[in-house]
PDB file of C-alpha atoms in Angstrom:
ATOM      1  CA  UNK C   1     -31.807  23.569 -10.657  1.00 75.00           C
ATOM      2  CA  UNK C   2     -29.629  25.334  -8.029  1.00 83.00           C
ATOM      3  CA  UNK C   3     -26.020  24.902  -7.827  1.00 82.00           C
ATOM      4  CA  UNK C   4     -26.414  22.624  -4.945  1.00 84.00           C
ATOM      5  CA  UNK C   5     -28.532  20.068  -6.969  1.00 87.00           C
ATOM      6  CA  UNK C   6     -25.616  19.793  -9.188  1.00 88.00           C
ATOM      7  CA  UNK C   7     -23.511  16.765  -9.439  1.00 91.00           C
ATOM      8  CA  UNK C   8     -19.881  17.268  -8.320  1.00 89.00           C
ATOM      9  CA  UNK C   9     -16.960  15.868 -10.310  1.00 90.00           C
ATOM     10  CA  UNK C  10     -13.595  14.248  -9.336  1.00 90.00           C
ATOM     11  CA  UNK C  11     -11.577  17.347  -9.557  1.00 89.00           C
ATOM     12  CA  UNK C  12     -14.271  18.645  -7.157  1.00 90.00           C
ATOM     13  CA  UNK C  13     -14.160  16.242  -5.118  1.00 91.00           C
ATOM     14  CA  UNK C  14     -10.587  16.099  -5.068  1.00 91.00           C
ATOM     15  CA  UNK C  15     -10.503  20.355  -4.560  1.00 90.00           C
ATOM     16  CA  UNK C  16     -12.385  19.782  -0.809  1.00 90.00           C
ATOM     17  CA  UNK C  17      -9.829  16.902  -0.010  1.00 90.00           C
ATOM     18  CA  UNK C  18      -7.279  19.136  -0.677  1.00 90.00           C
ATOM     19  CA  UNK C  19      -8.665  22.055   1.295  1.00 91.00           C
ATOM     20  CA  UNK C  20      -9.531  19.668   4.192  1.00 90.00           C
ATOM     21  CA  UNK C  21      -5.937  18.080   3.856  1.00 90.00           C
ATOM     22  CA  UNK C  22      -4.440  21.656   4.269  1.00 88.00           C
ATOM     23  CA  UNK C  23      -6.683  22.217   7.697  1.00 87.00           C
ATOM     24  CA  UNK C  24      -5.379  19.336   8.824  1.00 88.00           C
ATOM     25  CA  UNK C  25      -1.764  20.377   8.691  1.00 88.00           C
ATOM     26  CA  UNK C  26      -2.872  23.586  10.106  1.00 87.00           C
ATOM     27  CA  UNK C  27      -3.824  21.928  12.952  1.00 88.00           C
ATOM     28  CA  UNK C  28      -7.643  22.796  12.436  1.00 89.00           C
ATOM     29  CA  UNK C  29      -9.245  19.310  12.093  1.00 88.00           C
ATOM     30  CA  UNK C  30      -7.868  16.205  14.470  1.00 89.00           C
ATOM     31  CA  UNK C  31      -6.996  13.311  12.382  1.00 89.00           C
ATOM     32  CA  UNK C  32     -10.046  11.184  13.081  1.00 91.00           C
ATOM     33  CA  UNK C  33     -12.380  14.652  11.672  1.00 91.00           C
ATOM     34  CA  UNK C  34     -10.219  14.510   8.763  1.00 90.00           C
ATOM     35  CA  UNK C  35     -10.916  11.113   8.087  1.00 91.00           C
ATOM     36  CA  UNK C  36     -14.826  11.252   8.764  1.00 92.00           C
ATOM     37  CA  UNK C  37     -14.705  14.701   6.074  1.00 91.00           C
ATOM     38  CA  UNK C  38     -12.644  13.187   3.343  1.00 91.00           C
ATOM     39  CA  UNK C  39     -14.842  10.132   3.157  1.00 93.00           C
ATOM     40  CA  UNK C  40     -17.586  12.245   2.883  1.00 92.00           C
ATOM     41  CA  UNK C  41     -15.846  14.043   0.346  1.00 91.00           C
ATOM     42  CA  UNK C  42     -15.174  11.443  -1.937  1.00 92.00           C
ATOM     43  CA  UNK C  43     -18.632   9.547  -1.725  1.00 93.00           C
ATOM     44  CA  UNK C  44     -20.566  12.898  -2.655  1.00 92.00           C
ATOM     45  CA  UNK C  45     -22.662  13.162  -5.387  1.00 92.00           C
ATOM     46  CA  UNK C  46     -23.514  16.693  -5.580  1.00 91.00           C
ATOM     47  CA  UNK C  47     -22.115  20.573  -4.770  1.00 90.00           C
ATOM     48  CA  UNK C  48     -24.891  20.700  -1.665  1.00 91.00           C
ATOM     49  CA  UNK C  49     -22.948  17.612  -0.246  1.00 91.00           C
ATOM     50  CA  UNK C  50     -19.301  18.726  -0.342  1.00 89.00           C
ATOM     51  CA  UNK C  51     -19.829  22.579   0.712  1.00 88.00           C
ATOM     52  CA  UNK C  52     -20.998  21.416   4.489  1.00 90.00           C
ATOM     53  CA  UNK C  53     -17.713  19.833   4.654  1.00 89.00           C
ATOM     54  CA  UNK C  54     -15.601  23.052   4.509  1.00 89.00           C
ATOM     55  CA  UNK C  55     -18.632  25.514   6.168  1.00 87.00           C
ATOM     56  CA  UNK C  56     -17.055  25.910   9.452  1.00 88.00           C
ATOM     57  CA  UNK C  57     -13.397  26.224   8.056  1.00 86.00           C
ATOM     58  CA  UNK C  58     -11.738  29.750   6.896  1.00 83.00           C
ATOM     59  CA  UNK C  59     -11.443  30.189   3.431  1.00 74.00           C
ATOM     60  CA  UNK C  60      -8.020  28.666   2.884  1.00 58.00           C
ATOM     61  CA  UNK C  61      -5.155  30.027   0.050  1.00 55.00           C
ATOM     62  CA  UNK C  62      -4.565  27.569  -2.401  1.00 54.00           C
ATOM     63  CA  UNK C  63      -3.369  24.213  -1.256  1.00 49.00           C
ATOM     64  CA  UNK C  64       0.021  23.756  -0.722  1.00 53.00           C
ATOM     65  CA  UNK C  65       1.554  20.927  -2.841  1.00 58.00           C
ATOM     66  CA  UNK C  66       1.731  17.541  -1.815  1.00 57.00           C
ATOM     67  CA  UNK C  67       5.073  16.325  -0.185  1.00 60.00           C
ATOM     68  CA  UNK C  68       5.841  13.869  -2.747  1.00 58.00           C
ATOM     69  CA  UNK C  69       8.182  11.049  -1.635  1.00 55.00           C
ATOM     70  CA  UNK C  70       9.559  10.141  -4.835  1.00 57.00           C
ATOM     71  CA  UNK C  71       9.865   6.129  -5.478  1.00 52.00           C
ATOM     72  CA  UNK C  72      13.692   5.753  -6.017  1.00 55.00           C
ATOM     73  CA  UNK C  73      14.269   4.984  -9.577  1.00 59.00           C
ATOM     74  CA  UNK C  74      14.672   0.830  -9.608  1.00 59.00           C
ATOM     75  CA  UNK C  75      14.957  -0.592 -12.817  1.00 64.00           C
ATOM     76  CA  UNK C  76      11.817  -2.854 -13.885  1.00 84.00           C
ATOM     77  CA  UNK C  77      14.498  -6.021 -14.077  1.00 89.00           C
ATOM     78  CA  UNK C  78      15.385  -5.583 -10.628  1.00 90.00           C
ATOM     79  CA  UNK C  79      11.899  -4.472  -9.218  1.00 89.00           C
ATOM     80  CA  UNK C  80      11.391  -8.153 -10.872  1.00 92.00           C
ATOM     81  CA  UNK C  81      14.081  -9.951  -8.974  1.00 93.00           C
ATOM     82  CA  UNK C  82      12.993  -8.366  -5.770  1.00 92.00           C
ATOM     83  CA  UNK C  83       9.760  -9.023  -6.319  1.00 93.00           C
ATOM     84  CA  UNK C  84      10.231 -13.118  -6.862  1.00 95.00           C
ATOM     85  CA  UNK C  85      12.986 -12.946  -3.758  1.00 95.00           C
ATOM     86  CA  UNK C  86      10.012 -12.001  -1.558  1.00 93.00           C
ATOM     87  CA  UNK C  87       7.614 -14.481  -3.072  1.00 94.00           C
ATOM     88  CA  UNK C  88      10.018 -17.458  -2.982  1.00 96.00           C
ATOM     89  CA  UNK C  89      11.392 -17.088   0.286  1.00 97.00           C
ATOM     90  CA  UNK C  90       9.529 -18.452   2.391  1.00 96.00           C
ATOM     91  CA  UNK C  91       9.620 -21.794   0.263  1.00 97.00           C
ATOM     92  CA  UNK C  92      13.180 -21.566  -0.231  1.00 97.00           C
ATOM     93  CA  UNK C  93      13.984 -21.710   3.166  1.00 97.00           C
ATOM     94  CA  UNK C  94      11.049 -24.720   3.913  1.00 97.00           C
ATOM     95  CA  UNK C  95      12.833 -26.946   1.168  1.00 97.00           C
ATOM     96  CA  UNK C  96      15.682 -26.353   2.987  1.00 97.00           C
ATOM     97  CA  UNK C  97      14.905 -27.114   6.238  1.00 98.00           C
ATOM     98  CA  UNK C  98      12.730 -30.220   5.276  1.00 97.00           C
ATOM     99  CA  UNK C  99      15.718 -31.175   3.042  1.00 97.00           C
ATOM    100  CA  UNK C 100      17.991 -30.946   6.077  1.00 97.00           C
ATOM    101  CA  UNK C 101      15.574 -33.238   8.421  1.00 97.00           C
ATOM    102  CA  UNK C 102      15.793 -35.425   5.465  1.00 96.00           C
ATOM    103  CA  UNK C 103      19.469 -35.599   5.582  1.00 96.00           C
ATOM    104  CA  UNK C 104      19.875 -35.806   8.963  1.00 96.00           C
ATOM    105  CA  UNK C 105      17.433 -38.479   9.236  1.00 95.00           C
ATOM    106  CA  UNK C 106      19.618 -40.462   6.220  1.00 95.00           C
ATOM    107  CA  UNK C 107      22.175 -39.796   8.382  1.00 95.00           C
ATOM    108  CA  UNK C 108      21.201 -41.065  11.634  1.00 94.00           C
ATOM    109  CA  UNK C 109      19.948 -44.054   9.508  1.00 92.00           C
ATOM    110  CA  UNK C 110      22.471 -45.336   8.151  1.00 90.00           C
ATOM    111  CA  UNK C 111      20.690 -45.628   5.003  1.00 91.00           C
ATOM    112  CA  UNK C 112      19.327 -43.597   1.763  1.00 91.00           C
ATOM    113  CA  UNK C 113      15.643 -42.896   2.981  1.00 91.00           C
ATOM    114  CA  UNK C 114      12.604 -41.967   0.195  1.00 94.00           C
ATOM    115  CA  UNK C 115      12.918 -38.735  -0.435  1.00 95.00           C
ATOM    116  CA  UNK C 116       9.763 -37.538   1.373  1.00 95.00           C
ATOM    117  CA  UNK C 117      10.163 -33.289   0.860  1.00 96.00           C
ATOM    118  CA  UNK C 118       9.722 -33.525  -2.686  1.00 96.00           C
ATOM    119  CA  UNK C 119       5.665 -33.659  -1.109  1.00 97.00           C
ATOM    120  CA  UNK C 120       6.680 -30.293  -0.031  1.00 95.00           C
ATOM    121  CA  UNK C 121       8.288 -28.851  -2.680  1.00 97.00           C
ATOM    122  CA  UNK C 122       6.665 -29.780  -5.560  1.00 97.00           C
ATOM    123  CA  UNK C 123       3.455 -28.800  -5.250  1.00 97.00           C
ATOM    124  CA  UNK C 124       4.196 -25.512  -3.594  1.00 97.00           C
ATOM    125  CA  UNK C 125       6.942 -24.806  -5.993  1.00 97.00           C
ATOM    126  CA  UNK C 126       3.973 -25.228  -8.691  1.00 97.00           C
ATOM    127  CA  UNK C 127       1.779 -22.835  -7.245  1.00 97.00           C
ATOM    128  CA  UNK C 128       4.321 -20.725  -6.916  1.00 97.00           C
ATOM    129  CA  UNK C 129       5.348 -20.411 -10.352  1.00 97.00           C
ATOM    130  CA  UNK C 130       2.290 -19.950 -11.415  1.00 97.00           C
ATOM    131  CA  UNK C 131       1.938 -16.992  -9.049  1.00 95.00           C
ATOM    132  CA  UNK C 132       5.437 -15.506 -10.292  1.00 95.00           C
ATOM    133  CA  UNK C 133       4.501 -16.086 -14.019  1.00 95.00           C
ATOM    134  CA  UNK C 134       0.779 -14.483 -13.329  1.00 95.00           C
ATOM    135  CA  UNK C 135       2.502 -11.454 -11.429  1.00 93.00           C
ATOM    136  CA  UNK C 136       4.929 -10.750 -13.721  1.00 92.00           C
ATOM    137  CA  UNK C 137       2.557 -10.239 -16.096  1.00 92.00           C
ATOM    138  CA  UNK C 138       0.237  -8.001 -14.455  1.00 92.00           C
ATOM    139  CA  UNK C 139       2.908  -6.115 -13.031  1.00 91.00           C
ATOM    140  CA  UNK C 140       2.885  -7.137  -9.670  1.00 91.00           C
ATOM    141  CA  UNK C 141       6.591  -6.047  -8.856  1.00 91.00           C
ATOM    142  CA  UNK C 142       5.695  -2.574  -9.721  1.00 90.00           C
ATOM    143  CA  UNK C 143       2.619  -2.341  -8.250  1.00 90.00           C
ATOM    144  CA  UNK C 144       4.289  -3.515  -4.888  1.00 89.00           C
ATOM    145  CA  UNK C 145       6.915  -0.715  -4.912  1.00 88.00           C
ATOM    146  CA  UNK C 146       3.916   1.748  -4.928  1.00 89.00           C
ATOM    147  CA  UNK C 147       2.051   0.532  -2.413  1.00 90.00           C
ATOM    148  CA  UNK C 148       5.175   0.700  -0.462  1.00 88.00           C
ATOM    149  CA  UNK C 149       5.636   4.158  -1.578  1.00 88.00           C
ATOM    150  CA  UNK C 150       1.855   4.886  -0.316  1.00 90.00           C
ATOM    151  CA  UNK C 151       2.993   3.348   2.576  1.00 91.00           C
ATOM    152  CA  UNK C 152       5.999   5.634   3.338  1.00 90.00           C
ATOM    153  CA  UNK C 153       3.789   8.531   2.903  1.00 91.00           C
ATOM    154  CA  UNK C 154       1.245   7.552   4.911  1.00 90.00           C
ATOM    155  CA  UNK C 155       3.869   7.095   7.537  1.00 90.00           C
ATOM    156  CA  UNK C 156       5.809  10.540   6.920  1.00 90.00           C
ATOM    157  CA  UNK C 157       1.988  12.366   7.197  1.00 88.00           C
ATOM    158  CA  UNK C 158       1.632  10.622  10.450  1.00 87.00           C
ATOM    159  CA  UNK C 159       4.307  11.288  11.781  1.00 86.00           C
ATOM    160  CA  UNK C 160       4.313  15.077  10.980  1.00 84.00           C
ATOM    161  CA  UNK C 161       0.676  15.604  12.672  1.00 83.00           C
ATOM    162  CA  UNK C 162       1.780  13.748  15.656  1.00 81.00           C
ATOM    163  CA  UNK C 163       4.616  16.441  15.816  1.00 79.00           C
ATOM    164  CA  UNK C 164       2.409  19.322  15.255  1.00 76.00           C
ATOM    165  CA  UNK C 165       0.414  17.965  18.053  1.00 73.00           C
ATOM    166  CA  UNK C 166       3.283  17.536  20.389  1.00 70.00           C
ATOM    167  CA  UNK C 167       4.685  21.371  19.778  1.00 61.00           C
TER     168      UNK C 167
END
């Protein structure tokens, strides 16, 4: 069995994305090519599959590291209350508008009317906790802050190619 029939391992894998991520920066892949190669990358099985990938590129040094946009450091308790801010506003500031029809409509009544956004409240309040008790527990407010983090970088490797394509 040749070297090529060989299966190919994460660190690899993750070797040619590295290599194709550094041709990228140097401006010798587009974006889209990039894309197309490190999809490739990651869904091969064996050596024969990843070394097509880099065939037409120059052997490259060693990868430069990573830019690494570090998350701020947040405490977990307030990564929490952010967290259930976001999730509860929306029905925070329904209740309170329905609340306010209510009262205006009391108002313009004359008289104490049922007290018909409790129908809105209650059950999405309930679903809502449950959602808040469930995401606390999996770690939902932490796993948010990294996807924002992803997110950021994404943006920050974006916007670097587009400059490299503008000079």
């Amino acid at each position: 069995m040749g070297r090529d029939e060989m299966r190919a391992g994460n660190a690899d894998r993750e070797a040619v994305a590295d290599q194709l991520r550094a041709a990228l920066e140097e401006g010798r892949l587009e974006l889209d090519e990039y894309d197309d190669r490190v999809r490739q990358a990651y869904a091969a099985k064996t050596y024969g599959e990843l070394s097509p990938l880099l065939r037409d590129l120059p052997a490259a040094a060693p990868p430069a590291p990573r830019p690494v946009v570090a998350a701020p450091e947040v405490p977990s308790r307030e990564l929490a209350l952010r967290w259930l801010g976001e999730v509860w506003a929306s029905w925070v500031a329904v209740v309170g508008m329905t609340s306010a029809i209510w009262a205006v409509t009391c108002l313009a009544g004359g008289d104490l009317q049922y007290f018909w956004p409790f129908w809105v409240a209650v059950p999405w309040g309930a679903v809502l906790v449950w959602v808040s008790l469930m995401g606390l527990a999996t770690g939902e407010p932490r796993k948010q802050a990294d996807k924002k983090v992803r997110k950021a970088e994404r943006k920050q490797l974006k916007a670097a190619q587009r400059e490299k394509n503008v000079r």
